[in-house]
CSV table of C-alpha atoms in Angstrom, one decimal:
chain,number,residue,atom,x,y,z
A,145,UNK,CA,-7.8,-27.9,6.5
A,146,UNK,CA,-8.9,-27.1,9.9
A,147,UNK,CA,-10.4,-23.7,10.9
A,148,UNK,CA,-7.1,-22.7,12.4
A,149,UNK,CA,-5.5,-23.4,9.0
A,150,UNK,CA,-8.0,-22.0,6.5
A,151,UNK,CA,-6.6,-20.9,3.1
A,152,UNK,CA,-6.9,-17.3,4.2
A,153,UNK,CA,-5.0,-17.9,7.4
A,154,UNK,CA,-2.3,-19.9,5.6
A,155,UNK,CA,-2.0,-17.0,3.0
A,156,UNK,CA,-1.7,-14.4,5.7
A,157,UNK,CA,0.9,-16.4,7.7
A,158,UNK,CA,2.9,-16.9,4.5
A,159,UNK,CA,2.7,-13.2,3.6
A,160,UNK,CA,3.7,-12.2,7.2
A,161,UNK,CA,6.6,-14.6,7.2
A,162,UNK,CA,7.8,-13.5,3.8
A,163,UNK,CA,7.6,-9.8,4.6
A,164,UNK,CA,9.1,-10.2,8.0
A,165,UNK,CA,12.3,-11.5,6.3
A,166,UNK,CA,12.6,-8.7,3.8
A,167,UNK,CA,15.3,-6.1,3.6
A,168,UNK,CA,16.1,-3.0,1.6
A,169,UNK,CA,16.9,-4.9,-1.6
A,170,UNK,CA,14.3,-7.7,-1.4
A,171,UNK,CA,11.3,-5.6,-0.5
A,172,UNK,CA,10.9,-4.4,-4.1
A,173,UNK,CA,11.0,-7.9,-5.4
A,174,UNK,CA,8.4,-8.8,-2.8
A,175,UNK,CA,6.0,-5.9,-3.3
A,176,UNK,CA,6.2,-5.8,-7.1
A,177,UNK,CA,4.1,-9.0,-7.6
A,178,UNK,CA,1.7,-7.8,-4.9
A,179,UNK,CA,1.0,-4.6,-6.7
A,180,UNK,CA,0.7,-6.5,-10.0
A,181,UNK,CA,-1.8,-8.9,-8.4
A,182,UNK,CA,-3.8,-6.1,-7.1
A,183,UNK,CA,-3.9,-4.4,-10.5
A,184,UNK,CA,-4.8,-7.6,-12.4
A,185,UNK,CA,-7.7,-8.5,-10.1
A,186,UNK,CA,-9.0,-4.9,-9.8
A,187,UNK,CA,-8.5,-4.9,-6.0
A,188,UNK,CA,-8.0,-1.2,-5.8
A,189,UNK,CA,-11.6,-0.6,-6.5
A,190,UNK,CA,-12.6,-2.5,-3.4
A,191,UNK,CA,-11.3,-0.2,-0.6
A,192,UNK,CA,-12.0,-2.7,2.2
A,193,UNK,CA,-10.1,-5.5,0.5
A,194,UNK,CA,-7.1,-3.4,-0.6
A,195,UNK,CA,-6.9,-1.7,2.8
A,196,UNK,CA,-7.0,-5.0,4.6
A,197,UNK,CA,-4.2,-6.4,2.4
A,198,UNK,CA,-2.0,-3.4,2.8
A,199,UNK,CA,-2.6,-3.3,6.6
A,200,UNK,CA,-1.3,-6.9,6.7
A,201,UNK,CA,1.7,-5.8,4.6
A,202,UNK,CA,2.5,-2.8,6.8
A,203,UNK,CA,2.1,-4.7,10.1
A,204,UNK,CA,4.3,-7.6,8.8
A,205,UNK,CA,7.1,-5.6,7.2
A,206,UNK,CA,10.1,-4.5,9.2
A,207,UNK,CA,10.0,-0.9,10.2
A,208,UNK,CA,13.2,-0.2,8.2
A,209,UNK,CA,11.5,-0.9,4.9
A,210,UNK,CA,8.1,0.8,5.4
A,211,UNK,CA,9.3,4.0,3.7
A,212,UNK,CA,10.3,1.9,0.7
A,213,UNK,CA,6.8,0.4,0.6
A,214,UNK,CA,5.3,3.8,0.8
A,215,UNK,CA,7.5,5.0,-2.1
A,216,UNK,CA,6.4,2.1,-4.1
A,217,UNK,CA,2.7,2.9,-3.5
A,218,UNK,CA,3.4,6.5,-4.5
A,219,UNK,CA,5.1,5.5,-7.7
A,220,UNK,CA,2.2,3.1,-8.4
A,221,UNK,CA,-0.2,6.0,-7.9
A,222,UNK,CA,1.9,8.0,-10.4
A,223,UNK,CA,1.5,5.2,-12.9
A,224,UNK,CA,-2.3,4.9,-12.5
A,225,UNK,CA,-3.4,8.5,-12.1
A,226,UNK,CA,-5.4,8.3,-15.3
A,227,UNK,CA,-7.9,5.7,-13.9
A,228,UNK,CA,-9.8,7.6,-11.2
A,229,UNK,CA,-11.2,4.5,-9.4
A,230,UNK,CA,-7.7,2.9,-9.2
A,231,UNK,CA,-6.2,6.3,-8.1
A,232,UNK,CA,-8.9,6.7,-5.4
A,233,UNK,CA,-8.2,3.1,-4.2
A,234,UNK,CA,-4.5,3.7,-3.9
A,235,UNK,CA,-5.1,7.1,-2.2
A,236,UNK,CA,-7.4,5.3,0.3
A,237,UNK,CA,-4.6,2.8,1.0
A,238,UNK,CA,-2.1,5.6,1.4
A,239,UNK,CA,-4.4,7.3,3.8
A,240,UNK,CA,-4.5,4.2,6.0
A,241,UNK,CA,-0.7,3.8,5.8
A,242,UNK,CA,-0.4,7.5,6.7
A,243,UNK,CA,-2.6,7.1,9.8
A,244,UNK,CA,-0.6,4.0,10.9
A,245,UNK,CA,2.7,5.8,10.5
A,246,UNK,CA,1.5,8.9,12.4
A,247,UNK,CA,0.2,6.9,15.3
A,248,UNK,CA,3.5,4.9,15.5
A,249,UNK,CA,5.8,7.6,14.4
A,250,UNK,CA,7.5,5.1,12.1
A,251,UNK,CA,8.6,7.2,9.1
A,252,UNK,CA,9.4,10.7,10.3
A,253,UNK,CA,10.2,13.0,7.4
A,254,UNK,CA,8.6,10.7,4.8
A,255,UNK,CA,5.2,11.9,6.1
A,256,UNK,CA,5.8,15.3,4.5
A,257,UNK,CA,6.8,13.6,1.2
A,258,UNK,CA,3.5,11.6,1.2
A,259,UNK,CA,1.5,14.7,1.8
A,260,UNK,CA,3.3,16.6,-0.9
A,261,UNK,CA,2.9,13.8,-3.5
A,262,UNK,CA,-0.8,13.4,-2.7
A,263,UNK,CA,-1.3,17.2,-3.0
A,264,UNK,CA,0.4,17.2,-6.3
A,265,UNK,CA,-1.9,14.3,-7.5
A,266,UNK,CA,-4.9,16.3,-6.4
A,267,UNK,CA,-3.7,19.3,-8.2
A,268,UNK,CA,-3.0,17.4,-11.4
A,269,UNK,CA,-6.3,15.7,-11.2
A,270,UNK,CA,-8.1,19.0,-10.8
A,271,UNK,CA,-6.1,20.5,-13.7
A,272,UNK,CA,-7.0,17.6,-16.0
A,273,UNK,CA,-10.6,17.6,-15.0
A,274,UNK,CA,-12.9,18.4,-18.0
A,275,UNK,CA,-15.0,21.5,-17.5
């Protein structure tokens, strides 16, 4: 392997190529294993690593499927809201996606849905917090 073809570069190129070819139906089949991998390897608790990976995903995916990716992250947040570290990691990733989408105006009305879902998570977390 040369420096131009390090394992990290090969993995990023493969992910970019795979995601650039996804459509509405195949994005869920692509993202499901990514979310599972991030769960199994506790990647949510490392905000730099999870944000880096998600940035690669967002920048590689076609604009037409970004809202589906965001919905998948929101659903994943719903599933893991009991684990505060994982919840915080997913929220951090959503924050970076949110900043990207605002700067590029990629998702339009979905921004309000993201904000509302995050607010509901904050409310439920506060309601479930022991006194």
